[in-house]
Amino acid sequence: METATSERIQTGTYTFKEVLHLRKSCRGFLRTPVPGDMITSVLEDAQMAPSNCNTQPWETHIVSGDKLKELSEALVRANKAGRLSPDFSFDTDEYHGRYQERYFNLAKTHYEGFGIKRDDREGRKEVSDLNYKFFNAPHLAIPFMPSFGDNVRVGGDIGMYGQTFLLSLTAHGLAGIPQTALGFFAGTIREILNVPGELKMLFGISFGYADPDAPGNSFRLGRDPLSHNVTFHP
Ligand SMILES: Cc1cc2nc3c(=O)[nH]c(=O)nc-3n(C[C@H](O)[C@H](O)[C@H](O)COP(=O)(O)O)c2cc1C
């Protein structure tokens, strides 16, 4: 599938299956900015995401240029100082059983891909900190969300929006990565972008053109067979 890629990027003629299978989280971008009309086209696609009661509860901010630099600097500082300000809790220790196994497999594949040894804590932290430099991406999208009840349903809506956005990036020959790591600093991000406190944040999506030579793009995560996830009731 990869050999057909460059020609199809030019013509934008991926099949739906190709888009699904080509998409992967990008952890190394070229600095080349994405033309504005292409960003608008991706946003128009993402706008088609379904949502509970068609509430369309995404308030999306696109950050580029000097503002992105300012945001990165603020995030690097907050991360260094351990000044977390998440809207929602997240603890990977809560994963158990097969979910925990998949998480461990991701961590192993991810750090090996970056050439980091398991016991190299400093190296692992350095790789993890790349989140706050947006993996060198020239743009960041943040779908902020209003708060309703326990926020589970609006969180689901934001997930639908995020995946539609990511698939559209792929269809446009672009790449992206959803980042919960950014949500750990929701307060800092709101402050820099002047976003009111009633809008919450789950994740951001760094996006742009993938750097094919970046170590962070040297691996691809697999998936379990259907039999592990699907139950048919005849
Ligand atoms: C909501 C969400 C948040 C994520 N947050 C991060 C993150 O903070 N940093 C990171 O490197 N990857 C993050 N990922 C990427 C996942 O690790 C990745 O989707 C998963 O390993 C499957 O790999 P793939 O996206 O390449 O298919 C996130 C994915 C999702 C869906």
CSV table of C-alpha atoms and ligand atoms in Angstrom, one decimal:
chain,number,residue,atom,x,y,z
A,1,MET,CA,0.0,0.0,0.0
A,2,GLU,CA,2.9,2.4,0.9
A,3,THR,CA,4.3,2.3,-2.8
A,4,ALA,CA,1.0,3.7,-4.2
A,5,THR,CA,1.1,6.4,-1.6
A,6,SER,CA,3.0,9.3,-3.2
A,7,GLU,CA,1.0,9.2,-6.4
A,8,ARG,CA,-2.2,9.1,-4.5
A,9,ILE,CA,-1.2,12.0,-2.2
A,10,GLN,CA,-0.9,14.1,-5.4
A,11,THR,CA,-4.3,13.1,-6.7
A,12,GLY,CA,-6.1,12.6,-3.4
A,13,THR,CA,-7.5,9.3,-4.6
A,14,TYR,CA,-7.1,7.0,-1.6
A,15,THR,CA,-9.9,4.5,-1.0
A,16,PHE,CA,-11.5,4.6,2.4
A,17,LYS,CA,-9.7,1.4,3.4
A,18,GLU,CA,-6.4,2.9,2.4
A,19,VAL,CA,-7.0,6.0,4.5
A,20,LEU,CA,-7.9,3.8,7.5
A,21,HIS,CA,-4.8,1.6,7.2
A,22,LEU,CA,-2.4,4.4,6.3
A,23,ARG,CA,-3.3,6.6,9.3
A,24,LYS,CA,-1.0,6.2,12.2
A,25,SER,CA,0.2,8.5,15.0
A,26,CYS,CA,3.0,10.7,13.7
A,27,ARG,CA,5.9,11.4,16.1
A,28,GLY,CA,8.1,13.5,13.9
A,29,PHE,CA,7.0,16.3,11.5
A,30,LEU,CA,8.6,18.5,8.9
A,31,ARG,CA,8.4,22.2,9.7
A,32,THR,CA,6.7,22.9,6.4
A,33,PRO,CA,3.4,24.7,7.1
A,34,VAL,CA,0.1,23.4,5.7
A,35,PRO,CA,-1.7,25.7,3.3
A,36,GLY,CA,-4.7,27.4,4.9
A,37,ASP,CA,-7.2,26.1,2.5
A,38,MET,CA,-6.1,22.5,3.2
A,39,ILE,CA,-6.5,23.1,7.0
A,40,THR,CA,-10.0,24.5,6.2
A,41,SER,CA,-10.8,21.4,4.2
A,42,VAL,CA,-9.7,19.1,7.0
A,43,LEU,CA,-11.9,21.1,9.5
A,44,GLU,CA,-14.9,20.8,7.1
A,45,ASP,CA,-14.4,17.0,7.0
A,46,ALA,CA,-14.1,16.9,10.9
A,47,GLN,CA,-17.3,19.0,11.1
A,48,MET,CA,-19.2,15.9,9.7
A,49,ALA,CA,-18.5,13.9,12.8
A,50,PRO,CA,-21.6,12.5,14.5
A,51,SER,CA,-22.5,13.6,18.1
A,52,ASN,CA,-25.1,12.9,20.7
A,53,CYS,CA,-28.3,14.8,19.7
A,54,ASN,CA,-26.2,16.6,17.0
A,55,THR,CA,-24.9,19.0,19.7
A,56,GLN,CA,-21.5,19.3,17.8
A,57,PRO,CA,-19.8,20.0,21.1
A,58,TRP,CA,-16.4,20.9,19.7
A,59,GLU,CA,-14.9,24.4,20.0
A,60,THR,CA,-11.7,23.9,18.0
A,61,HIS,CA,-8.7,26.1,18.2
A,62,ILE,CA,-5.9,25.9,15.6
A,63,VAL,CA,-2.6,27.1,16.8
A,64,SER,CA,0.4,27.9,14.5
A,65,GLY,CA,3.4,30.2,14.1
A,66,ASP,CA,4.5,32.4,17.0
A,67,LYS,CA,1.6,31.4,19.2
A,68,LEU,CA,2.5,27.7,18.9
A,69,LYS,CA,6.1,28.6,19.9
A,70,GLU,CA,4.8,30.5,22.9
A,71,LEU,CA,2.5,27.6,23.8
A,72,SER,CA,5.4,25.1,23.5
A,73,GLU,CA,7.6,27.2,25.8
A,74,ALA,CA,4.9,27.5,28.4
A,75,LEU,CA,4.2,23.8,28.3
A,76,VAL,CA,7.9,22.9,28.6
A,77,ARG,CA,8.2,25.2,31.6
A,78,ALA,CA,5.0,23.8,33.3
A,79,ASN,CA,6.1,20.2,32.6
A,80,LYS,CA,9.6,20.9,34.0
A,81,ALA,CA,8.0,22.5,37.2
A,82,GLY,CA,5.5,19.6,37.5
A,83,ARG,CA,2.7,22.2,37.3
A,84,LEU,CA,0.0,19.9,36.0
A,85,SER,CA,-3.5,21.3,35.4
A,86,PRO,CA,-5.7,18.5,33.9
A,87,ASP,CA,-9.4,18.7,33.5
A,88,PHE,CA,-9.8,14.9,33.8
A,89,SER,CA,-7.9,12.3,35.7
A,90,PHE,CA,-5.8,9.7,33.8
A,91,ASP,CA,-3.8,7.0,35.4
A,92,THR,CA,-2.2,4.2,33.3
A,93,ASP,CA,-1.9,2.1,36.5
A,94,GLU,CA,-5.7,1.6,36.2
A,95,TYR,CA,-5.2,-0.5,33.0
A,96,HIS,CA,-5.5,-4.2,33.8
A,97,GLY,CA,-5.4,-7.6,32.0
A,98,ARG,CA,-5.2,-7.5,28.2
A,99,TYR,CA,-5.5,-3.7,28.2
A,100,GLN,CA,-2.5,-3.4,30.4
A,101,GLU,CA,-0.6,-5.9,28.1
A,102,ARG,CA,-1.4,-3.7,25.1
A,103,TYR,CA,-0.3,-0.6,26.9
A,104,PHE,CA,3.0,-2.3,27.9
A,105,ASN,CA,3.5,-3.4,24.2
A,106,LEU,CA,2.9,0.2,23.0
A,107,ALA,CA,5.5,1.5,25.5
A,108,LYS,CA,8.1,-1.1,24.4
A,109,THR,CA,7.5,-0.6,20.7
A,110,HIS,CA,7.5,3.2,21.2
A,111,TYR,CA,10.7,3.5,23.2
A,112,GLU,CA,12.5,0.8,21.0
A,113,GLY,CA,11.5,2.8,17.9
A,114,PHE,CA,13.2,5.9,19.4
A,115,GLY,CA,16.3,3.7,20.2
A,116,ILE,CA,15.7,4.0,24.0
A,117,LYS,CA,16.6,1.1,26.3
A,118,ARG,CA,14.0,0.0,28.8
A,119,ASP,CA,16.0,1.0,31.9
A,120,ASP,CA,17.0,4.4,30.4
A,121,ARG,CA,14.6,6.6,32.5
A,122,GLU,CA,16.2,9.8,31.3
A,123,GLY,CA,16.0,8.8,27.7
A,124,ARG,CA,12.3,7.8,28.1
A,125,LYS,CA,11.5,11.2,29.7
A,126,GLU,CA,13.3,13.0,26.9
A,127,VAL,CA,11.1,11.1,24.3
A,128,SER,CA,8.0,11.7,26.3
A,129,ASP,CA,8.8,15.5,26.6
A,130,LEU,CA,8.7,15.7,22.8
A,131,ASN,CA,4.9,15.9,23.3
A,132,TYR,CA,5.4,19.5,24.5
A,133,LYS,CA,7.3,20.4,21.3
A,134,PHE,CA,4.4,18.9,19.3
A,135,PHE,CA,6.9,16.5,17.7
A,136,ASN,CA,8.1,19.5,15.7
A,137,ALA,CA,4.6,19.9,14.0
A,138,PRO,CA,3.8,23.4,12.6
A,139,HIS,CA,0.2,23.2,13.7
A,140,LEU,CA,-1.9,22.1,16.7
A,141,ALA,CA,-5.7,21.5,16.8
A,142,ILE,CA,-7.5,21.5,20.2
A,143,PRO,CA,-11.1,20.5,20.2
A,144,PHE,CA,-12.2,22.1,23.5
A,145,MET,CA,-15.5,20.9,24.9
A,146,PRO,CA,-18.4,22.3,27.0
A,147,SER,CA,-19.1,20.4,30.2
A,148,PHE,CA,-22.3,18.3,30.5
A,149,GLY,CA,-22.9,16.1,33.5
A,150,ASP,CA,-20.2,13.5,34.0
A,151,ASN,CA,-18.8,14.4,30.5
A,152,VAL,CA,-18.7,10.8,29.3
A,153,ARG,CA,-21.0,11.4,26.3
A,154,VAL,CA,-19.4,14.7,25.3
A,155,GLY,CA,-16.0,13.0,25.6
A,156,GLY,CA,-17.3,10.3,23.2
A,157,ASP,CA,-18.3,13.1,20.8
A,158,ILE,CA,-14.9,14.6,21.0
A,159,GLY,CA,-13.4,11.2,20.2
A,160,MET,CA,-15.6,10.9,17.1
A,161,TYR,CA,-14.5,14.4,16.0
A,162,GLY,CA,-10.8,13.6,16.7
A,163,GLN,CA,-10.8,10.4,14.6
A,164,THR,CA,-12.7,12.1,11.7
A,165,PHE,CA,-10.1,14.9,11.8
A,166,LEU,CA,-7.2,12.4,11.9
A,167,LEU,CA,-8.6,10.4,8.9
A,168,SER,CA,-9.1,13.6,7.0
A,169,LEU,CA,-5.5,14.5,7.6
A,170,THR,CA,-4.4,11.2,6.1
A,171,ALA,CA,-6.7,11.6,3.1
A,172,HIS,CA,-5.1,15.0,2.5
A,173,GLY,CA,-1.5,13.5,2.6
A,174,LEU,CA,-1.0,14.9,6.1
A,175,ALA,CA,-0.3,13.3,9.4
A,176,GLY,CA,-1.3,13.9,13.0
A,177,ILE,CA,-1.2,12.6,16.5
A,178,PRO,CA,-3.8,12.9,19.3
A,179,GLN,CA,-2.1,13.8,22.6
A,180,THR,CA,-3.5,13.3,26.0
A,181,ALA,CA,-0.1,14.5,27.3
A,182,LEU,CA,-1.3,18.0,26.3
A,183,GLY,CA,-4.5,17.6,28.3
A,184,PHE,CA,-2.3,17.3,31.5
A,185,PHE,CA,-1.7,21.0,31.1
A,186,ALA,CA,-5.2,22.1,30.1
A,187,GLY,CA,-5.0,25.1,32.5
A,188,THR,CA,-1.8,26.4,31.0
A,189,ILE,CA,-3.1,26.0,27.4
A,190,ARG,CA,-6.3,27.8,28.2
A,191,GLU,CA,-4.3,30.7,29.8
A,192,ILE,CA,-2.1,31.1,26.7
A,193,LEU,CA,-5.0,30.8,24.2
A,194,ASN,CA,-7.3,32.9,26.3
A,195,VAL,CA,-10.0,30.2,26.5
A,196,PRO,CA,-12.6,30.4,29.2
A,197,GLY,CA,-12.5,27.9,32.1
A,198,GLU,CA,-15.9,26.4,31.2
A,199,LEU,CA,-14.4,24.9,28.1
A,200,LYS,CA,-12.6,21.6,29.0
A,201,MET,CA,-9.8,19.8,27.2
A,202,LEU,CA,-9.2,16.1,26.6
A,203,PHE,CA,-6.4,16.1,24.1
A,204,GLY,CA,-4.8,18.1,21.3
A,205,ILE,CA,-3.8,17.0,17.8
A,206,SER,CA,-0.4,18.1,16.5
A,207,PHE,CA,-0.5,17.9,12.7
A,208,GLY,CA,1.5,18.7,9.5
A,209,TYR,CA,3.6,16.7,7.0
A,210,ALA,CA,5.2,13.6,8.4
A,211,ASP,CA,9.0,13.4,8.4
A,212,PRO,CA,9.6,10.0,7.0
A,213,ASP,CA,13.1,9.8,8.5
A,214,ALA,CA,12.1,10.7,12.1
A,215,PRO,CA,12.8,7.8,14.5
A,216,GLY,CA,9.3,8.4,16.0
A,217,ASN,CA,7.9,7.3,12.6
A,218,SER,CA,9.9,4.1,12.3
A,219,PHE,CA,7.2,1.8,13.8
A,220,ARG,CA,3.6,1.0,13.5
A,221,LEU,CA,1.3,-0.4,16.2
A,222,GLY,CA,-0.6,-3.5,15.3
A,223,ARG,CA,-4.1,-4.6,16.4
A,224,ASP,CA,-5.5,-7.7,17.8
A,225,PRO,CA,-7.5,-10.1,15.7
A,226,LEU,CA,-11.3,-9.4,15.6
A,227,SER,CA,-11.9,-12.5,17.8
A,228,HIS,CA,-10.3,-10.6,20.8
A,229,ASN,CA,-12.7,-7.6,20.5
A,230,VAL,CA,-15.9,-8.7,18.9
A,231,THR,CA,-18.7,-11.0,20.0
A,232,PHE,CA,-21.3,-12.1,17.4
A,233,HIS,CA,-24.7,-13.1,18.6
A,234,PRO,CA,-26.2,-15.3,15.8
B,1,LIG,C1,-7.1,10.1,22.8
B,1,LIG,C2,-5.7,9.7,22.5
B,1,LIG,C3,-4.6,10.3,23.2
B,1,LIG,C4,-3.3,9.9,22.9
B,1,LIG,N1,-2.3,10.6,23.5
B,1,LIG,C5,-1.0,10.4,23.2
B,1,LIG,C6,0.1,11.1,23.7
B,1,LIG,O1,-0.2,12.0,24.6
B,1,LIG,N2,1.3,10.9,23.3
B,1,LIG,C7,1.6,10.0,22.3
B,1,LIG,O2,2.8,9.8,22.0
B,1,LIG,N3,0.6,9.2,21.8
B,1,LIG,C8,-0.7,9.4,22.1
B,1,LIG,N4,-1.7,8.7,21.5
B,1,LIG,C9,-1.4,7.8,20.4
B,1,LIG,C10,-1.6,6.3,20.8
B,1,LIG,O3,-0.5,5.9,21.5
B,1,LIG,C11,-1.8,5.6,19.5
B,1,LIG,O4,-3.0,6.0,18.9
B,1,LIG,C12,-1.9,4.0,19.7
B,1,LIG,O5,-0.7,3.6,20.2
B,1,LIG,C13,-2.2,3.3,18.4
B,1,LIG,O6,-1.2,3.7,17.4
B,1,LIG,P1,-1.6,4.4,16.0
B,1,LIG,O7,-2.3,5.7,16.3
B,1,LIG,O8,-0.2,4.7,15.4
B,1,LIG,O9,-2.4,3.4,15.2
B,1,LIG,C14,-3.0,9.0,21.9
B,1,LIG,C15,-4.1,8.4,21.2
B,1,LIG,C16,-5.4,8.7,21.5
B,1,LIG,C17,-6.6,8.1,20.7
